[in-house]
mmCIF file of C-alpha atoms in Angstrom:
data_model
loop_
_atom_site.group_PDB
_atom_site.id
_atom_site.type_symbol
_atom_site.label_atom_id
_atom_site.label_comp_id
_atom_site.label_asym_id
_atom_site.label_seq_id
_atom_site.Cartn_x
_atom_site.Cartn_y
_atom_site.Cartn_z
ATOM 1 C CA MET A 1463 25.426 -24.451 7.369
ATOM 2 C CA CYS A 1464 22.022 -24.546 5.400
ATOM 3 C CA GLN A 1465 22.953 -27.780 3.804
ATOM 4 C CA GLU A 1466 23.008 -29.549 7.249
ATOM 5 C CA LEU A 1467 19.533 -28.827 7.876
ATOM 6 C CA PRO A 1468 16.594 -30.874 6.963
ATOM 7 C CA THR A 1469 14.579 -29.650 3.837
ATOM 8 C CA PHE A 1470 10.803 -29.607 3.425
ATOM 9 C CA ASP A 1471 8.497 -30.220 0.500
ATOM 10 C CA TYR A 1472 6.086 -27.315 0.949
ATOM 11 C CA LYS A 1473 3.749 -28.729 -1.763
ATOM 12 C CA ASP A 1474 2.624 -31.390 0.611
ATOM 13 C CA HIS A 1475 1.532 -28.568 3.132
ATOM 14 C CA CYS A 1476 -0.640 -26.853 0.573
ATOM 15 C CA GLN A 1477 -4.262 -27.316 -0.110
ATOM 16 C CA GLU A 1478 -6.465 -26.074 -2.880
ATOM 17 C CA GLU A 1479 -10.020 -25.111 -2.541
ATOM 18 C CA GLU A 1480 -12.957 -23.857 -4.538
ATOM 19 C CA ILE A 1481 -14.977 -21.163 -2.737
ATOM 20 C CA VAL A 1482 -18.343 -20.009 -4.314
ATOM 21 C CA LEU A 1483 -19.593 -16.563 -3.127
ATOM 22 C CA GLU A 1484 -22.956 -15.173 -3.978
ATOM 23 C CA ARG A 1485 -23.251 -11.364 -4.059
ATOM 24 C CA SER A 1486 -26.437 -9.744 -2.535
ATOM 25 C CA SER A 1487 -29.053 -8.919 -4.905
ATOM 26 C CA ASN A 1488 -29.256 -5.463 -3.265
ATOM 27 C CA ASP A 1489 -27.457 -3.059 -5.556
ATOM 28 C CA ASN A 1490 -26.269 -1.149 -2.600
ATOM 29 C CA ASP A 1491 -24.279 -4.000 -1.222
ATOM 30 C CA THR A 1492 -22.129 -5.600 -4.035
ATOM 31 C CA SER A 1493 -18.822 -5.612 -2.460
ATOM 32 C CA LEU A 1494 -17.085 -9.058 -1.789
ATOM 33 C CA GLY A 1495 -15.529 -7.692 1.448
ATOM 34 C CA PHE A 1496 -12.021 -8.314 0.970
ATOM 35 C CA ARG A 1497 -8.774 -6.726 -0.539
ATOM 36 C CA ILE A 1498 -6.026 -8.284 -2.679
ATOM 37 C CA ALA A 1499 -2.319 -7.442 -3.329
ATOM 38 C CA GLY A 1500 0.214 -8.737 -5.740
ATOM 39 C CA GLY A 1501 0.488 -9.131 -9.418
ATOM 40 C CA ASN A 1502 3.212 -9.538 -12.079
ATOM 41 C CA ASP A 1503 3.540 -5.852 -12.098
ATOM 42 C CA GLN A 1504 3.158 -5.153 -8.422
ATOM 43 C CA PRO A 1505 4.811 -8.099 -6.302
ATOM 44 C CA PHE A 1506 3.545 -8.350 -2.644
ATOM 45 C CA VAL A 1507 7.251 -8.939 -1.812
ATOM 46 C CA GLU A 1508 10.164 -9.400 -3.962
ATOM 47 C CA ASN A 1509 9.649 -12.371 -6.636
ATOM 48 C CA PHE A 1510 6.196 -13.052 -5.108
ATOM 49 C CA THR A 1511 3.783 -12.226 -7.818
ATOM 50 C CA SER A 1512 0.879 -14.385 -6.868
ATOM 51 C CA ILE A 1513 -2.585 -12.430 -5.929
ATOM 52 C CA ILE A 1514 -2.903 -12.740 -2.265
ATOM 53 C CA VAL A 1515 -5.718 -11.819 0.178
ATOM 54 C CA ILE A 1516 -4.469 -9.104 2.534
ATOM 55 C CA HIS A 1517 -7.608 -7.845 4.320
ATOM 56 C CA ILE A 1518 -10.958 -9.044 5.017
ATOM 57 C CA THR A 1519 -13.773 -6.607 6.007
ATOM 58 C CA GLU A 1520 -15.398 -7.293 9.246
ATOM 59 C CA ASN A 1521 -18.982 -8.280 8.596
ATOM 60 C CA GLY A 1522 -18.568 -8.310 5.034
ATOM 61 C CA LEU A 1523 -19.615 -11.052 2.548
ATOM 62 C CA VAL A 1524 -16.305 -13.063 2.656
ATOM 63 C CA ASP A 1525 -16.247 -12.539 6.607
ATOM 64 C CA ARG A 1526 -19.724 -13.995 7.018
ATOM 65 C CA ASP A 1527 -19.069 -16.915 4.593
ATOM 66 C CA GLY A 1528 -16.044 -17.697 6.613
ATOM 67 C CA ARG A 1529 -14.011 -19.931 4.119
ATOM 68 C CA LEU A 1530 -11.836 -17.366 2.544
ATOM 69 C CA LYS A 1531 -8.733 -16.610 5.042
ATOM 70 C CA LEU A 1532 -6.184 -13.710 5.151
ATOM 71 C CA TYR A 1533 -3.177 -14.519 2.932
ATOM 72 C CA ASP A 1534 -4.941 -17.140 0.836
ATOM 73 C CA ILE A 1535 -3.522 -17.264 -2.684
ATOM 74 C CA ILE A 1536 -6.021 -16.779 -5.479
ATOM 75 C CA LEU A 1537 -5.513 -19.019 -8.528
ATOM 76 C CA ARG A 1538 -8.742 -18.557 -10.480
ATOM 77 C CA VAL A 1539 -11.785 -16.326 -10.659
ATOM 78 C CA ASN A 1540 -14.702 -17.498 -12.492
ATOM 79 C CA GLY A 1541 -12.228 -19.644 -14.714
ATOM 80 C CA VAL A 1542 -9.914 -16.718 -15.261
ATOM 81 C CA ASP A 1543 -6.214 -17.713 -14.597
ATOM 82 C CA TYR A 1544 -4.748 -15.462 -11.961
ATOM 83 C CA SER A 1545 -1.218 -17.153 -11.854
ATOM 84 C CA ASN A 1546 0.347 -14.420 -14.046
ATOM 85 C CA ILE A 1547 -1.865 -11.222 -13.947
ATOM 86 C CA LYS A 1548 -1.406 -7.702 -13.593
ATOM 87 C CA HIS A 1549 -2.781 -6.205 -10.184
ATOM 88 C CA GLN A 1550 -5.330 -3.860 -11.735
ATOM 89 C CA THR A 1551 -6.576 -6.601 -14.201
ATOM 90 C CA ALA A 1552 -7.151 -8.835 -11.299
ATOM 91 C CA VAL A 1553 -9.024 -6.213 -9.148
ATOM 92 C CA ARG A 1554 -11.061 -5.401 -12.401
ATOM 93 C CA ILE A 1555 -12.102 -8.931 -12.955
ATOM 94 C CA LEU A 1556 -13.128 -9.256 -9.219
ATOM 95 C CA LYS A 1557 -15.286 -6.025 -9.460
ATOM 96 C CA MET A 1558 -17.026 -7.029 -12.654
ATOM 97 C CA SER A 1559 -17.855 -10.647 -11.850
ATOM 98 C CA ARG A 1560 -21.417 -11.391 -11.574
ATOM 99 C CA ASN A 1561 -23.523 -12.288 -8.576
ATOM 100 C CA ILE A 1562 -21.723 -15.757 -8.397
ATOM 101 C CA VAL A 1563 -18.043 -15.694 -7.873
ATOM 102 C CA ARG A 1564 -15.982 -18.903 -7.980
ATOM 103 C CA LEU A 1565 -12.593 -18.494 -6.477
ATOM 104 C CA LEU A 1566 -9.869 -21.273 -6.699
ATOM 105 C CA ILE A 1567 -7.523 -20.455 -3.879
ATOM 106 C CA ARG A 1568 -4.363 -22.321 -2.402
ATOM 107 C CA ARG A 1569 -3.443 -22.234 1.297
ATOM 108 C CA LEU A 1570 -0.657 -23.251 3.210
ATOM 109 C CA VAL A 1571 -1.983 -25.894 5.904
ATOM 110 C CA PRO A 1572 0.639 -27.439 8.260
ATOM 111 C CA GLN A 1573 0.299 -31.267 8.728
ATOM 112 C CA LEU A 1574 0.756 -31.076 12.420
ATOM 113 C CA ILE A 1575 -0.256 -28.356 14.593
ATOM 114 C CA GLU A 1576 0.179 -28.041 18.402
ATOM 115 C CA VAL A 1577 -1.599 -25.400 20.414
ATOM 116 C CA ILE A 1578 0.297 -24.227 23.514
ATOM 117 C CA GLU A 1579 -1.149 -21.784 25.959
ATOM 118 C CA LEU A 1580 1.295 -19.418 27.665
ATOM 119 C CA LYS A 1581 0.323 -17.392 30.905
ATOM 120 C CA HIS A 1582 2.493 -14.451 32.060
ATOM 121 C CA SER A 1583 2.197 -11.736 34.645
ATOM 122 C CA ASN A 1584 4.932 -9.288 33.561
ATOM 123 C CA GLY A 1585 3.957 -8.689 29.999
ATOM 124 C CA LYS A 1586 6.938 -10.723 28.527
ATOM 125 C CA LEU A 1587 6.905 -14.390 27.079
ATOM 126 C CA GLY A 1588 10.686 -14.729 26.965
ATOM 127 C CA ILE A 1589 10.773 -15.808 23.364
ATOM 128 C CA GLU A 1590 11.909 -14.322 20.040
ATOM 129 C CA ILE A 1591 10.448 -15.031 16.574
ATOM 130 C CA ALA A 1592 11.546 -14.814 12.971
ATOM 131 C CA GLY A 1593 9.973 -15.367 9.577
ATOM 132 C CA GLY A 1594 6.799 -13.961 8.110
ATOM 133 C CA ILE A 1595 5.455 -12.746 4.782
ATOM 134 C CA GLY A 1596 8.521 -10.829 3.016
ATOM 135 C CA THR A 1597 10.944 -12.035 5.613
ATOM 136 C CA SER A 1598 13.345 -14.828 5.609
ATOM 137 C CA ILE A 1599 15.579 -16.030 8.345
ATOM 138 C CA LYS A 1600 19.230 -17.339 8.785
ATOM 139 C CA VAL A 1601 19.798 -20.361 10.719
ATOM 140 C CA ASN A 1602 23.285 -21.892 11.566
ATOM 141 C CA LYS A 1603 24.423 -25.184 12.724
ATOM 142 C CA ASN A 1604 24.088 -24.184 16.369
ATOM 143 C CA ASN A 1605 20.625 -22.775 15.873
ATOM 144 C CA TYR A 1606 17.699 -25.151 15.273
ATOM 145 C CA SER A 1607 14.310 -23.526 15.303
ATOM 146 C CA ILE A 1608 11.401 -23.232 12.899
ATOM 147 C CA ILE A 1609 12.810 -22.834 9.513
ATOM 148 C CA THR A 1610 10.668 -21.158 6.624
ATOM 149 C CA THR A 1611 11.453 -19.981 3.344
ATOM 150 C CA LYS A 1612 10.519 -16.515 2.073
ATOM 151 C CA ASN A 1613 6.804 -16.127 1.503
ATOM 152 C CA ASP A 1614 5.844 -19.421 3.046
ATOM 153 C CA HIS A 1615 4.646 -18.516 6.323
ATOM 154 C CA TYR A 1616 2.999 -15.609 8.168
ATOM 155 C CA VAL A 1617 2.556 -14.980 11.787
ATOM 156 C CA ASN A 1618 -0.494 -13.091 13.443
ATOM 157 C CA PHE A 1619 -0.269 -11.495 16.727
ATOM 158 C CA LYS A 1620 -2.980 -9.905 18.826
ATOM 159 C CA ALA A 1621 -1.488 -7.955 21.629
ATOM 160 C CA ILE A 1622 -2.870 -5.668 24.189
ATOM 161 C CA ARG A 1623 0.356 -3.558 24.503
ATOM 162 C CA ALA A 1624 2.684 -2.381 21.704
ATOM 163 C CA LEU A 1625 5.335 -4.954 20.998
ATOM 164 C CA PRO A 1626 8.935 -3.762 19.872
ATOM 165 C CA LEU A 1627 10.076 -4.903 16.408
ATOM 166 C CA LEU A 1628 13.478 -6.438 16.201
ATOM 167 C CA TYR A 1629 15.458 -6.897 13.069
ATOM 168 C CA GLU A 1630 19.091 -7.737 12.194
ATOM 169 C CA ARG A 1631 21.694 -6.010 10.463
ATOM 170 C CA THR A 1632 21.770 -6.339 6.573
ATOM 171 C CA ASN A 1633 24.756 -5.166 4.375
ATOM 172 C CA GLU A 1634 26.240 -3.718 7.558
ATOM 173 C CA GLN A 1635 23.452 -1.103 7.731
ATOM 174 C CA PRO A 1636 21.225 -1.675 10.740
ATOM 175 C CA LEU A 1637 17.571 -1.875 10.253
ATOM 176 C CA ILE A 1638 15.203 -0.583 12.704
ATOM 177 C CA LYS A 1639 15.593 -2.116 16.307
ATOM 178 C CA SER A 1640 12.594 -0.497 17.630
ATOM 179 C CA PHE A 1641 9.755 1.796 16.092
ATOM 180 C CA ASP A 1642 7.764 3.853 18.606
ATOM 181 C CA PHE A 1643 4.682 5.100 16.738
ATOM 182 C CA GLU A 1644 3.405 7.075 19.409
ATOM 183 C CA ASP A 1645 6.463 9.259 19.255
ATOM 184 C CA TYR A 1646 6.551 9.074 15.285
ATOM 185 C CA GLN A 1647 10.002 8.276 15.300
ATOM 186 C CA ARG A 1648 11.610 8.434 11.725
ATOM 187 C CA TYR A 1649 13.262 5.917 9.543
ATOM 188 C CA GLU A 1650 16.464 7.292 8.008
ATOM 189 C CA ASN A 1651 18.580 6.330 4.965
ATOM 190 C CA ARG A 1652 16.778 3.231 4.113
ATOM 191 C CA LYS A 1653 16.147 2.030 0.565
ATOM 192 C CA SER A 1654 13.067 -0.151 1.657
ATOM 193 C CA LEU A 1655 10.853 -0.881 4.614
ATOM 194 C CA PRO A 1656 10.010 -4.236 6.168
ATOM 195 C CA SER A 1657 6.596 -5.105 4.944
ATOM 196 C CA ASN A 1658 5.601 -6.762 8.372
ATOM 197 C CA VAL A 1659 6.087 -3.432 10.316
ATOM 198 C CA PHE A 1660 2.886 -2.127 8.930
ATOM 199 C CA THR A 1661 -0.100 -4.138 10.355
ATOM 200 C CA HIS A 1662 -3.475 -3.577 11.638
ATOM 201 C CA HIS A 1663 -1.950 -2.951 14.815
ATOM 202 C CA LEU A 1664 -1.166 0.559 13.526
ATOM 203 C CA SER A 1665 -4.581 1.263 12.401
ATOM 204 C CA LYS A 1666 -4.605 4.366 14.573
ATOM 205 C CA LEU A 1667 -1.380 6.110 13.329
ATOM 206 C CA GLU A 1668 -1.961 9.597 12.010
ATOM 207 C CA ASN A 1669 1.355 11.004 11.244
ATOM 208 C CA LEU A 1670 4.332 9.407 9.655
ATOM 209 C CA GLN A 1671 7.648 10.912 8.623
ATOM 210 C CA LEU A 1672 9.795 8.876 6.015
ATOM 211 C CA ASN A 1673 11.413 11.836 4.436
ATOM 212 C CA SER A 1674 15.376 12.002 3.713
ATOM 213 C CA ASN A 1675 15.825 8.337 2.799
ATOM 214 C CA HIS A 1676 16.351 6.377 -0.434
ATOM 215 C CA LEU A 1677 13.091 4.706 -0.822
ATOM 216 C CA HIS A 1678 11.744 3.934 -4.185
ATOM 217 C CA SER A 1679 8.494 1.729 -3.251
ATOM 218 C CA LEU A 1680 6.282 0.928 -0.156
ATOM 219 C CA PRO A 1681 4.987 -2.340 1.001
ATOM 220 C CA MET A 1682 1.568 -3.104 0.119
ATOM 221 C CA SER A 1683 0.886 -3.641 3.961
ATOM 222 C CA PHE A 1684 0.617 0.154 4.108
ATOM 223 C CA TRP A 1685 -3.139 -0.299 3.369
ATOM 224 C CA TYR A 1686 -3.351 -0.913 7.096
ATOM 225 C CA LEU A 1687 -2.565 2.637 7.905
ATOM 226 C CA THR A 1688 -6.137 3.433 7.705
ATOM 227 C CA ALA A 1689 -6.124 6.599 10.087
ATOM 228 C CA LEU A 1690 -3.098 8.262 8.412
ATOM 229 C CA ARG A 1691 -3.512 11.847 7.875
ATOM 230 C CA GLU A 1692 0.028 13.134 7.313
ATOM 231 C CA LEU A 1693 2.405 11.179 5.159
ATOM 232 C CA ASN A 1694 6.098 12.716 4.433
ATOM 233 C CA LEU A 1695 7.783 10.934 1.565
ATOM 234 C CA SER A 1696 9.964 13.801 0.329
ATOM 235 C CA LYS A 1697 13.691 13.571 -0.459
ATOM 236 C CA ASN A 1698 13.472 9.886 -1.503
ATOM 237 C CA CYS A 1699 13.895 8.214 -4.736
ATOM 238 C CA PHE A 1700 10.129 7.432 -6.054
ATOM 239 C CA PHE A 1701 9.617 7.250 -9.773
ATOM 240 C CA THR A 1702 5.867 7.065 -9.392
ATOM 241 C CA ILE A 1703 3.273 7.480 -6.786
ATOM 242 C CA PRO A 1704 3.071 4.028 -5.006
ATOM 243 C CA GLN A 1705 -0.101 1.836 -5.473
ATOM 244 C CA ALA A 1706 0.095 0.990 -1.572
ATOM 245 C CA ILE A 1707 -1.247 4.594 -0.679
ATOM 246 C CA LEU A 1708 -3.888 4.984 -3.387
ATOM 247 C CA ASN A 1709 -6.627 3.454 -0.984
ATOM 248 C CA LEU A 1710 -5.898 5.490 2.059
ATOM 249 C CA THR A 1711 -8.992 7.405 2.715
ATOM 250 C CA ASN A 1712 -8.071 9.975 5.534
ATOM 251 C CA LEU A 1713 -4.988 11.482 4.173
ATOM 252 C CA GLN A 1714 -4.894 15.409 4.538
ATOM 253 C CA LEU A 1715 -1.279 16.019 3.499
ATOM 254 C CA LEU A 1716 0.983 13.875 1.061
ATOM 255 C CA ASP A 1717 4.434 15.170 0.425
ATOM 256 C CA PHE A 1718 6.245 13.677 -2.528
ATOM 257 C CA SER A 1719 8.610 16.800 -3.065
ATOM 258 C CA PHE A 1720 12.179 16.193 -4.139
ATOM 259 C CA ASN A 1721 11.895 12.702 -5.773
ATOM 260 C CA GLN A 1722 12.177 11.365 -9.379
ATOM 261 C CA ILE A 1723 8.420 11.454 -10.380
ATOM 262 C CA THR A 1724 8.267 11.937 -14.231
ATOM 263 C CA GLU A 1725 4.591 11.333 -14.838
ATOM 264 C CA ILE A 1726 1.363 11.366 -12.844
ATOM 265 C CA LYS A 1727 -0.633 8.319 -14.134
ATOM 266 C CA ASN A 1728 -4.402 7.442 -14.474
ATOM 267 C CA GLU A 1729 -4.295 5.857 -11.109
ATOM 268 C CA ILE A 1730 -4.038 9.191 -9.445
ATOM 269 C CA GLU A 1731 -8.019 9.417 -9.543
ATOM 270 C CA LEU A 1732 -8.020 6.890 -6.824
ATOM 271 C CA LEU A 1733 -6.011 9.117 -4.399
ATOM 272 C CA GLN A 1734 -7.846 10.806 -1.505
ATOM 273 C CA VAL A 1735 -5.975 13.733 -0.123
ATOM 274 C CA ASP A 1736 -6.483 17.344 0.589
ATOM 275 C CA GLU A 1737 -2.959 18.505 -0.418
ATOM 276 C CA LEU A 1738 -0.613 16.925 -2.521
ATOM 277 C CA ASN A 1739 2.989 18.384 -2.872
ATOM 278 C CA LEU A 1740 4.927 17.262 -5.849
ATOM 279 C CA ASN A 1741 7.411 20.177 -6.002
ATOM 280 C CA ASN A 1742 10.911 19.513 -7.387
ATOM 281 C CA ASN A 1743 10.377 16.424 -9.427
ATOM 282 C CA LYS A 1744 10.798 15.766 -12.973
ATOM 283 C CA ILE A 1745 7.067 15.634 -13.931
ATOM 284 C CA SER A 1746 6.328 16.276 -17.577
ATOM 285 C CA LYS A 1747 3.096 14.478 -17.966
ATOM 286 C CA ILE A 1748 -0.269 14.864 -16.070
ATOM 287 C CA SER A 1749 -3.283 12.402 -16.433
ATOM 288 C CA THR A 1750 -6.521 14.239 -17.142
ATOM 289 C CA LYS A 1751 -7.792 11.649 -14.315
ATOM 290 C CA ILE A 1752 -6.407 13.965 -11.697
ATOM 291 C CA SER A 1753 -9.519 16.221 -12.292
ATOM 292 C CA LYS A 1754 -11.486 13.193 -10.545
ATOM 293 C CA CYS A 1755 -9.587 13.654 -7.272
ATOM 294 C CA LYS A 1756 -12.841 14.513 -5.302
ATOM 295 C CA ARG A 1757 -11.034 15.993 -2.067
ATOM 296 C CA LEU A 1758 -7.913 17.539 -3.737
ATOM 297 C CA LYS A 1759 -7.728 21.337 -2.805
ATOM 298 C CA ILE A 1760 -4.074 22.011 -2.934
ATOM 299 C CA LEU A 1761 -1.762 20.983 -5.658
ATOM 300 C CA ARG A 1762 1.961 21.952 -5.639
ATOM 301 C CA LEU A 1763 3.969 21.317 -9.018
ATOM 302 C CA ASP A 1764 6.677 23.956 -8.726
ATOM 303 C CA ASN A 1765 10.064 23.208 -10.276
ATOM 304 C CA ASN A 1766 9.212 20.247 -12.748
ATOM 305 C CA ASN A 1767 9.518 19.828 -16.479
ATOM 306 C CA LEU A 1768 5.956 20.816 -17.239
ATOM 307 C CA GLU A 1769 4.971 22.608 -20.560
ATOM 308 C CA LEU A 1770 1.676 24.605 -20.985
ATOM 309 C CA LYS A 1771 0.170 21.741 -22.818
ATOM 310 C CA SER A 1772 0.972 19.204 -20.025
ATOM 311 C CA ILE A 1773 -1.647 21.023 -17.801
ATOM 312 C CA PRO A 1774 -4.884 19.033 -18.406
ATOM 313 C CA ILE A 1775 -7.737 21.345 -19.087
ATOM 314 C CA SER A 1776 -9.854 19.312 -17.155
ATOM 315 C CA LEU A 1777 -7.720 20.004 -13.975
ATOM 316 C CA LEU A 1778 -8.594 23.825 -14.467
ATOM 317 C CA LYS A 1779 -12.166 23.291 -15.400
ATOM 318 C CA TYR A 1780 -13.635 20.598 -13.517
ATOM 319 C CA SER A 1781 -11.314 19.676 -10.544
ATOM 320 C CA THR A 1782 -11.770 20.702 -6.666
ATOM 321 C CA VAL A 1783 -8.296 22.259 -6.634
ATOM 322 C CA SER A 1784 -8.420 25.982 -5.370
ATOM 323 C CA GLN A 1785 -4.667 26.348 -5.106
ATOM 324 C CA LEU A 1786 -2.325 25.238 -7.896
ATOM 325 C CA SER A 1787 1.368 26.357 -7.662
ATOM 326 C CA VAL A 1788 3.325 25.774 -10.989
ATOM 327 C CA LYS A 1789 6.280 28.197 -10.569
ATOM 328 C CA GLY A 1790 9.602 27.061 -11.993
ATOM 329 C CA ASN A 1791 8.271 25.103 -15.139
ATOM 330 C CA ARG A 1792 8.776 25.540 -18.786
ATOM 331 C CA PHE A 1793 6.390 28.664 -18.949
ATOM 332 C CA ASN A 1794 5.682 31.942 -17.075
ATOM 333 C CA TYR A 1795 2.638 32.661 -15.041
ATOM 334 C CA LYS A 1796 1.419 35.153 -17.607
ATOM 335 C CA GLN A 1797 1.317 32.371 -20.126
ATOM 336 C CA PHE A 1798 -0.353 30.144 -17.763
ATOM 337 C CA GLN A 1799 -3.179 32.639 -17.203
ATOM 338 C CA LEU A 1800 -4.222 32.376 -20.958
ATOM 339 C CA VAL A 1801 -4.720 28.778 -20.924
ATOM 340 C CA GLU A 1802 -8.226 27.485 -21.503
ATOM 341 C CA GLY A 1803 -10.026 26.920 -18.234
ATOM 342 C CA TYR A 1804 -7.781 29.217 -16.204
ATOM 343 C CA ASP A 1805 -10.955 31.452 -15.584
ATOM 344 C CA TYR A 1806 -12.656 28.490 -13.812
ATOM 345 C CA TYR A 1807 -9.678 27.768 -11.666
ATOM 346 C CA GLU A 1808 -9.326 31.518 -10.682
ATOM 347 C CA LYS A 1809 -13.075 31.547 -9.513
ATOM 348 C CA ARG A 1810 -12.355 28.657 -7.097
ATOM 349 C CA TYR A 1811 -9.169 30.363 -5.866
ATOM 350 C CA THR A 1812 -10.880 33.464 -5.374
ATOM 351 C CA ALA A 1813 -13.787 31.892 -3.460
ATOM 352 C CA ASN A 1814 -11.296 29.948 -1.203
ATOM 353 C CA GLN A 1815 -9.502 33.178 -0.385
ATOM 354 C CA ARG A 1816 -12.719 34.845 0.815
ATOM 355 C CA LYS A 1817 -13.396 32.003 2.956
ATOM 356 C CA LYS A 1818 -10.077 32.500 4.742
ATOM 357 C CA ASP A 1819 -10.609 36.013 4.997
#
């Protein structure tokens, strides 16, 4: 049983370090070169609200400096406490910080490290692993191995060939035993996804089908799917568009139809996609920020709870949307045609149809 196992004080394995970064004086190169996840409103994993470094840009400022590491926990930025902070607030403080950026970070550092080099010829090492960010392992009295607690450790692998991902059974429902992304196999009937499935090894993935599940959130590690073009999340249980996909830059089609979304929030302006399907939700409010989606051309809003006043004038006047579908809401199309800005939208629609012809 667990009480028979030795316990460890992980505080003895953590160290804090102050890192001072200096931004370039060149106005065209002000990025710090790293991305964060976490916050008291968007935990990186359940009950883990710390702000954590999840990506370091190759040849960026942080990468060239060499001191900040992946999965470092940020405690302070220029004296501002990051221990209990909202995600967007943390991002904004980093963006608005001046040329000199002082970071206080915490890092897990083992007191004893042994490097073992293994050679093989058949592509197999003959071992299995457990643990990692967002994952805890079960150990019984007959199984002594490396013991970690949730969120304390991470494992980073670099592999030439694809590795199968093995998981145990939870609540009598089998988790994925293998995930062949070349064949785009589908997760089915899941409520959540393991955060450590989505890593930089999947940076070439272009098509992902996650429809017909019970998902209500996505792990922040979705940011690794930088080449993703089509993402199908229809027929799930989402109440909002997850933060994890707002920074994907190559999306062409995003399908959120048949979910429980009630509002399109201000963060929508960060979404980069050509076609967004929000049919058959419960949407009654749309942020005016949607007009700032620079690539959005097709927006489907059929069968929601929209009233005429819910449609932002800026969406009709100033957006790039050339195909807007709003059937099955609390107004008819003739009423919609009389809304201020409709003539601007109609011109874009007509021009787009002529291109097709």
